[in-house]
Amino acid sequence: MKNLRRVFIGLGVILAVGYFAIVISLHREPATFPPLPIPNGYDDFTNAVPLVTADVGDAYAMDLQALQSFVRSNAAALKLVRTGLSRECLLPTEAIILNFTNVLMDSLPGPRRLAQLLNGEGRLAELEGRTNDAARSYIHCIRLGNEVSRGGVLINRMVGMACEAIGCSALARIAPKISREQSVAVVAELMAMETNAMTWNEVITNEKAFMRHARQDSFNPIRPFVDWWQSRAVLKGTKNKHDISAAKRRLIAVELALRIYQIERGQPPTQLSDLVPRYLPRIPIDPFAEKELIYRPQGTNWLLYSVGEDGMDDGGTPATGRNLGAKGDVLFNAP
């Protein structure tokens, strides 16, 4: 009985120490943020949004003439987007945290409109038989999603992931039609993006700074714990989507590298390491397993996948459902 009581007392002490550690960490001195680059690509994206003449919506529901007119009328916006992609980009983190409603809320729909614009441009290129140009539009859509996340809080990353999903889905769909030369360029761009992609730690650091600022005027020792408890599911769900986005980018890069290898050598490699360094600078890591993506040659074809949210190798069976920890694997062309 005494031993049991000691266990409970020990657990109570551990919980109390942990709780006050959370309170202290959430109320420490405000974080400092790097200065905004000059020029800043984010300014170009912001300036491009009001130039978009209409909402493209579902580009696949538009006919050739409608898409031609839409892309032509939005040439200035597209030019600004690409100018922004050529520059260092950083959201005004401190301004977002200090004045969330005025600085951020009105601008949230903008990046998605730009992603839809790039998607419409890519769809037009497809209809006109310019597959390589379509690939260029879709890779820029993926990059846009990453750049509009940089320096932002959780909701910015959600918007960025939505943009990336538009580009990844379209790029995966046309992958078999992309030329060898353009595939090389796409692989290089995707792999370069991986070296500078927005990390989950950056997102969480900014989100915690935002939460600390939001509660600083009415300190309540219970509130940090309540906020943490209530936000667990949202954070975990967003983290999983962040990792799915990373997995799909990496899967597309490796898939295209495998296709290039097969074009040049007449058969797929026996293992992914055969792609390095000629076709890939390195083998991308599965964000759900912290080891290489799974690759299984199958005659003249292959199976390539990430283990997905459940962390289990399901033999390449695509994940189904949108619940946390969904069973199944992530494939490059899975919805």
Coordinates of C-alpha atoms in Angstrom, one line a residue:
M1 CA 0.0 0.0 0.0
K2 CA 2.8 2.4 0.9
N3 CA 4.6 1.6 -2.3
L4 CA 1.4 2.3 -4.3
R5 CA 1.0 5.6 -2.6
R6 CA 4.6 6.5 -3.3
V7 CA 4.0 5.7 -7.0
F8 CA 1.0 8.1 -7.1
I9 CA 2.9 10.8 -5.3
G10 CA 5.8 10.4 -7.8
L11 CA 3.4 10.6 -10.7
G12 CA 1.8 13.7 -9.3
V13 CA 5.2 15.4 -8.9
I14 CA 6.2 14.5 -12.5
L15 CA 2.9 15.8 -13.8
A16 CA 3.2 19.0 -11.8
V17 CA 6.8 19.6 -12.9
G18 CA 5.8 18.9 -16.5
Y19 CA 2.8 21.2 -16.3
F20 CA 4.7 24.2 -14.9
A21 CA 7.5 23.6 -17.5
I22 CA 4.8 24.0 -20.2
V23 CA 3.5 27.2 -18.6
I24 CA 7.0 28.6 -18.3
S25 CA 7.9 27.7 -21.8
L26 CA 4.8 29.3 -23.2
H27 CA 5.3 32.5 -21.3
R28 CA 9.0 33.1 -21.8
E29 CA 10.4 36.1 -23.6
P30 CA 9.0 36.7 -27.1
A31 CA 10.7 34.9 -29.9
T32 CA 12.9 36.9 -32.3
F33 CA 12.6 36.5 -36.0
P34 CA 15.0 37.0 -38.9
P35 CA 14.7 40.2 -40.9
L36 CA 12.6 40.1 -44.1
P37 CA 14.6 39.8 -47.3
I38 CA 14.8 42.7 -49.7
P39 CA 13.4 42.1 -52.2
N40 CA 10.9 39.6 -50.7
G41 CA 9.2 37.1 -53.0
Y42 CA 6.2 37.2 -50.7
D43 CA 5.5 40.8 -51.7
D44 CA 5.4 39.7 -55.3
F45 CA 2.8 37.0 -54.5
T46 CA 0.8 39.5 -52.5
N47 CA 0.9 42.0 -55.4
A48 CA -0.1 39.2 -57.9
V49 CA -3.3 38.3 -56.2
P50 CA -5.4 41.4 -57.1
L51 CA -4.2 41.1 -60.7
V52 CA -6.0 37.7 -61.1
T53 CA -8.9 38.6 -63.3
A54 CA -11.2 35.7 -62.3
D55 CA -11.4 32.6 -60.2
V56 CA -10.3 29.6 -62.4
G57 CA -12.0 27.2 -60.0
D58 CA -11.9 23.7 -61.7
A59 CA -9.5 24.1 -64.7
Y60 CA -10.6 20.6 -65.9
A61 CA -14.1 21.8 -66.4
M62 CA -13.0 24.6 -68.7
D63 CA -12.7 24.2 -72.4
L64 CA -9.7 25.2 -74.5
Q65 CA -11.0 28.6 -75.5
A66 CA -12.0 29.5 -72.0
L67 CA -8.5 28.5 -70.6
Q68 CA -6.7 30.4 -73.4
S69 CA -8.6 33.5 -72.5
F70 CA -8.1 33.1 -68.8
V71 CA -4.3 32.5 -69.0
R72 CA -3.9 35.4 -71.5
S73 CA -5.7 37.8 -69.3
N74 CA -3.6 36.8 -66.3
A75 CA -0.2 37.1 -67.9
A76 CA 0.8 39.9 -65.5
A77 CA -0.1 37.9 -62.4
L78 CA 1.8 34.8 -63.7
K79 CA 4.9 36.9 -64.3
L80 CA 4.8 38.3 -60.8
V81 CA 4.4 34.8 -59.3
R82 CA 7.5 33.6 -61.1
T83 CA 9.4 36.7 -60.0
G84 CA 8.5 35.8 -56.5
L85 CA 9.7 32.3 -56.9
S86 CA 13.0 33.5 -58.1
R87 CA 13.6 35.5 -54.9
E88 CA 14.0 34.6 -51.3
C89 CA 10.6 34.5 -49.6
L90 CA 9.6 35.1 -46.0
L91 CA 6.2 35.9 -44.5
P92 CA 6.2 38.8 -42.0
T93 CA 6.1 36.5 -39.0
E94 CA 6.2 39.1 -36.3
A95 CA 3.5 41.2 -37.9
I96 CA 1.3 38.1 -38.3
I97 CA 1.7 37.3 -34.6
L98 CA 1.2 40.8 -33.3
N99 CA -1.8 41.7 -35.6
F100 CA -3.2 38.4 -36.8
T101 CA -6.6 39.5 -37.9
N102 CA -5.6 42.5 -40.0
V103 CA -2.3 41.2 -41.4
L104 CA -3.2 37.6 -42.2
M105 CA -6.9 36.8 -42.4
D106 CA -7.7 38.9 -45.5
S107 CA -4.7 37.4 -47.3
L108 CA -5.3 33.7 -46.7
P109 CA -7.3 33.0 -49.9
G110 CA -4.7 34.7 -52.1
P111 CA -2.1 31.8 -52.4
R112 CA -4.8 29.3 -53.4
R113 CA -6.0 31.6 -56.2
L114 CA -2.4 31.8 -57.4
A115 CA -2.1 28.0 -57.3
Q116 CA -5.3 27.6 -59.2
L117 CA -3.9 30.1 -61.8
L118 CA -0.8 28.0 -62.2
N119 CA -2.9 24.9 -62.4
G120 CA -5.0 26.5 -65.2
E121 CA -1.9 27.5 -67.1
G122 CA -0.7 23.9 -66.8
R123 CA -4.0 22.5 -67.9
L124 CA -4.0 24.7 -71.0
A125 CA -0.5 23.5 -71.9
E126 CA -1.7 19.9 -71.6
L127 CA -4.7 20.6 -74.0
E128 CA -2.3 22.3 -76.5
G129 CA 0.1 19.3 -76.4
R130 CA 2.8 21.1 -74.4
T131 CA 3.4 18.5 -71.7
N132 CA 6.8 19.9 -70.7
D133 CA 5.3 23.4 -70.2
A134 CA 2.5 21.8 -68.1
A135 CA 5.1 20.2 -65.9
R136 CA 6.8 23.5 -65.4
S137 CA 3.5 25.1 -64.3
Y138 CA 2.8 22.3 -61.8
I139 CA 6.3 22.3 -60.3
H140 CA 5.9 26.0 -59.8
C141 CA 2.6 25.4 -58.1
I142 CA 4.3 23.0 -55.6
R143 CA 7.1 25.5 -55.0
L144 CA 4.5 28.2 -54.4
G145 CA 2.9 26.1 -51.6
N146 CA 6.3 25.8 -49.9
E147 CA 7.2 29.5 -50.2
V148 CA 3.8 30.9 -48.9
S149 CA 4.3 28.7 -45.8
R150 CA 7.7 30.1 -45.0
G151 CA 7.7 32.2 -41.8
G152 CA 4.0 31.6 -41.3
V153 CA 1.9 30.0 -38.5
L154 CA -0.1 26.8 -38.6
I155 CA -2.9 28.2 -40.8
N156 CA -0.3 29.4 -43.4
R157 CA 1.1 25.9 -43.6
M158 CA -2.4 24.5 -44.2
V159 CA -2.8 26.9 -47.1
G160 CA 0.6 26.1 -48.4
M161 CA -0.1 22.3 -48.3
A162 CA -3.4 22.9 -50.2
C163 CA -1.3 24.6 -53.0
E164 CA 1.2 21.8 -53.0
A165 CA -1.5 19.2 -53.3
I166 CA -2.9 20.9 -56.4
G167 CA 0.6 20.8 -58.1
C168 CA 1.5 17.3 -56.9
S169 CA -1.7 15.8 -58.1
A170 CA -1.4 17.3 -61.6
L171 CA 2.3 16.6 -61.9
A172 CA 1.9 12.9 -60.9
R173 CA -0.9 12.6 -63.4
I174 CA 1.2 13.7 -66.4
A175 CA 4.5 12.0 -65.2
P176 CA 4.4 9.2 -67.9
K177 CA 4.1 11.9 -70.6
I178 CA 7.0 14.2 -69.5
S179 CA 10.0 14.0 -71.7
R180 CA 13.4 12.7 -70.5
E181 CA 14.9 16.2 -70.6
Q182 CA 12.1 17.8 -68.7
S183 CA 12.0 15.0 -66.2
V184 CA 15.7 15.7 -65.4
A185 CA 14.8 19.4 -64.8
V186 CA 11.8 18.5 -62.6
V187 CA 13.8 16.0 -60.5
A188 CA 16.5 18.7 -60.0
E189 CA 14.0 21.3 -58.9
L190 CA 12.2 18.9 -56.5
M191 CA 15.4 17.8 -54.9
A192 CA 16.7 21.4 -54.6
M193 CA 13.4 22.2 -52.9
E194 CA 13.9 19.4 -50.4
T195 CA 17.1 21.1 -49.2
N196 CA 15.2 24.2 -48.3
A197 CA 11.7 23.1 -47.6
M198 CA 9.6 24.5 -44.8
T199 CA 10.1 22.2 -41.8
W200 CA 7.6 21.2 -39.2
N201 CA 9.8 22.6 -36.4
E202 CA 9.6 26.1 -38.1
V203 CA 5.8 25.9 -38.2
I204 CA 5.5 24.9 -34.5
T205 CA 8.0 27.5 -33.4
N206 CA 6.0 30.2 -35.0
E207 CA 2.7 28.8 -33.8
K208 CA 3.9 28.7 -30.2
A209 CA 5.0 32.3 -30.5
F210 CA 1.5 33.2 -31.7
M211 CA -0.2 31.3 -28.9
R212 CA 2.0 33.0 -26.3
H213 CA 1.2 36.5 -27.7
A214 CA -2.6 35.6 -27.8
R215 CA -2.7 34.9 -24.1
Q216 CA -0.2 37.4 -22.7
D217 CA -2.8 40.0 -21.7
S218 CA -4.8 37.6 -19.5
F219 CA -2.4 35.2 -17.9
N220 CA -4.2 32.1 -16.6
P221 CA -2.0 29.2 -15.3
I222 CA -4.6 26.7 -16.4
R223 CA -5.1 28.0 -20.0
P224 CA -1.8 26.8 -21.5
F225 CA -2.6 23.2 -20.5
V226 CA -6.2 23.5 -21.8
D227 CA -5.0 25.0 -25.1
W228 CA -2.4 22.3 -25.5
W229 CA -4.9 19.5 -24.8
Q230 CA -7.5 20.9 -27.2
S231 CA -5.0 21.5 -30.0
R232 CA -3.4 18.0 -29.9
A233 CA -5.6 16.5 -32.6
V234 CA -5.3 19.5 -34.9
L235 CA -1.5 19.6 -34.5
K236 CA -1.2 15.8 -35.1
G237 CA -3.5 15.9 -38.1
T238 CA -1.6 18.9 -39.7
K239 CA 1.7 17.2 -39.0
N240 CA 0.5 14.1 -40.8
K241 CA -0.6 16.2 -43.8
H242 CA 2.7 18.0 -43.8
D243 CA 4.5 14.7 -44.0
I244 CA 2.2 13.4 -46.7
S245 CA 3.0 16.5 -48.7
A246 CA 6.8 15.9 -48.3
A247 CA 6.4 12.2 -49.1
K248 CA 4.5 12.9 -52.4
R249 CA 7.2 15.4 -53.5
R250 CA 9.9 12.9 -52.8
L251 CA 8.0 10.0 -54.4
I252 CA 7.5 12.0 -57.6
A253 CA 11.2 12.9 -57.8
V254 CA 12.2 9.3 -57.4
E255 CA 9.5 8.0 -59.8
L256 CA 10.8 10.4 -62.5
A257 CA 14.4 9.4 -61.8
L258 CA 13.4 5.7 -62.2
R259 CA 11.8 6.5 -65.5
I260 CA 14.9 8.3 -66.8
Y261 CA 17.0 5.3 -65.7
Q262 CA 14.8 2.9 -67.5
I263 CA 14.8 5.1 -70.7
E264 CA 18.6 5.1 -70.7
R265 CA 19.3 1.5 -69.7
G266 CA 16.3 -0.4 -70.8
Q267 CA 15.3 -1.8 -67.4
P268 CA 14.7 -0.4 -63.9
P269 CA 17.5 -0.4 -61.3
T270 CA 17.8 -3.3 -58.8
Q271 CA 17.9 -0.8 -55.9
L272 CA 17.4 2.9 -55.4
S273 CA 21.1 3.4 -54.6
D274 CA 21.8 2.7 -58.3
L275 CA 20.2 6.1 -59.0
V276 CA 22.9 8.0 -57.1
P277 CA 24.6 10.2 -58.2
R278 CA 23.7 10.3 -61.9
Y279 CA 19.9 10.4 -61.5
L280 CA 19.5 11.6 -58.0
P281 CA 21.9 13.5 -55.7
R282 CA 20.7 11.3 -52.8
I283 CA 17.9 8.9 -51.9
P284 CA 15.0 10.9 -50.3
I285 CA 13.9 9.7 -46.8
D286 CA 10.4 8.6 -46.0
P287 CA 9.1 11.2 -43.5
F288 CA 7.0 8.5 -41.8
A289 CA 9.8 6.0 -41.3
E290 CA 13.0 8.1 -41.3
K291 CA 14.6 5.7 -43.8
E292 CA 14.6 5.3 -47.5
L293 CA 11.3 5.0 -49.5
I294 CA 10.4 1.5 -50.3
Y295 CA 11.2 0.3 -53.8
R296 CA 10.5 -3.1 -55.3
P297 CA 11.4 -3.9 -58.9
Q298 CA 8.7 -6.0 -60.7
G299 CA 10.1 -7.1 -64.0
T300 CA 10.1 -4.0 -66.3
N301 CA 8.0 -2.1 -63.7
W302 CA 8.3 -1.3 -60.0
L303 CA 6.5 -0.5 -56.8
L304 CA 7.5 2.7 -55.0
Y305 CA 5.9 4.0 -51.8
S306 CA 6.0 5.6 -48.4
V307 CA 4.7 3.6 -45.4
G308 CA 2.2 6.4 -44.6
E309 CA 0.6 7.6 -41.4
D310 CA 0.3 4.2 -39.7
G311 CA 4.1 3.7 -40.1
M312 CA 3.5 0.1 -41.4
D313 CA 4.6 -1.4 -44.6
D314 CA 1.3 -2.5 -46.2
G315 CA 2.9 -3.8 -49.4
G316 CA 2.1 -0.7 -51.5
T317 CA -1.7 -0.8 -50.8
P318 CA -2.8 2.8 -51.0
A319 CA -4.1 4.4 -47.8
T320 CA -7.9 4.9 -47.7
G321 CA -9.9 7.3 -45.5
R322 CA -8.9 10.6 -44.0
N323 CA -8.8 9.6 -40.3
L324 CA -5.6 10.0 -38.3
G325 CA -3.3 7.0 -38.6
A326 CA -5.1 5.8 -41.7
K327 CA -4.0 2.3 -42.8
G328 CA -2.2 1.9 -46.1
D329 CA 0.8 3.4 -47.9
V330 CA 1.4 6.6 -49.8
L331 CA 2.0 6.3 -53.6
F332 CA 3.2 9.1 -55.9
N333 CA 0.0 9.2 -57.9
A334 CA -2.5 8.4 -55.0
P335 CA -5.3 11.0 -54.5

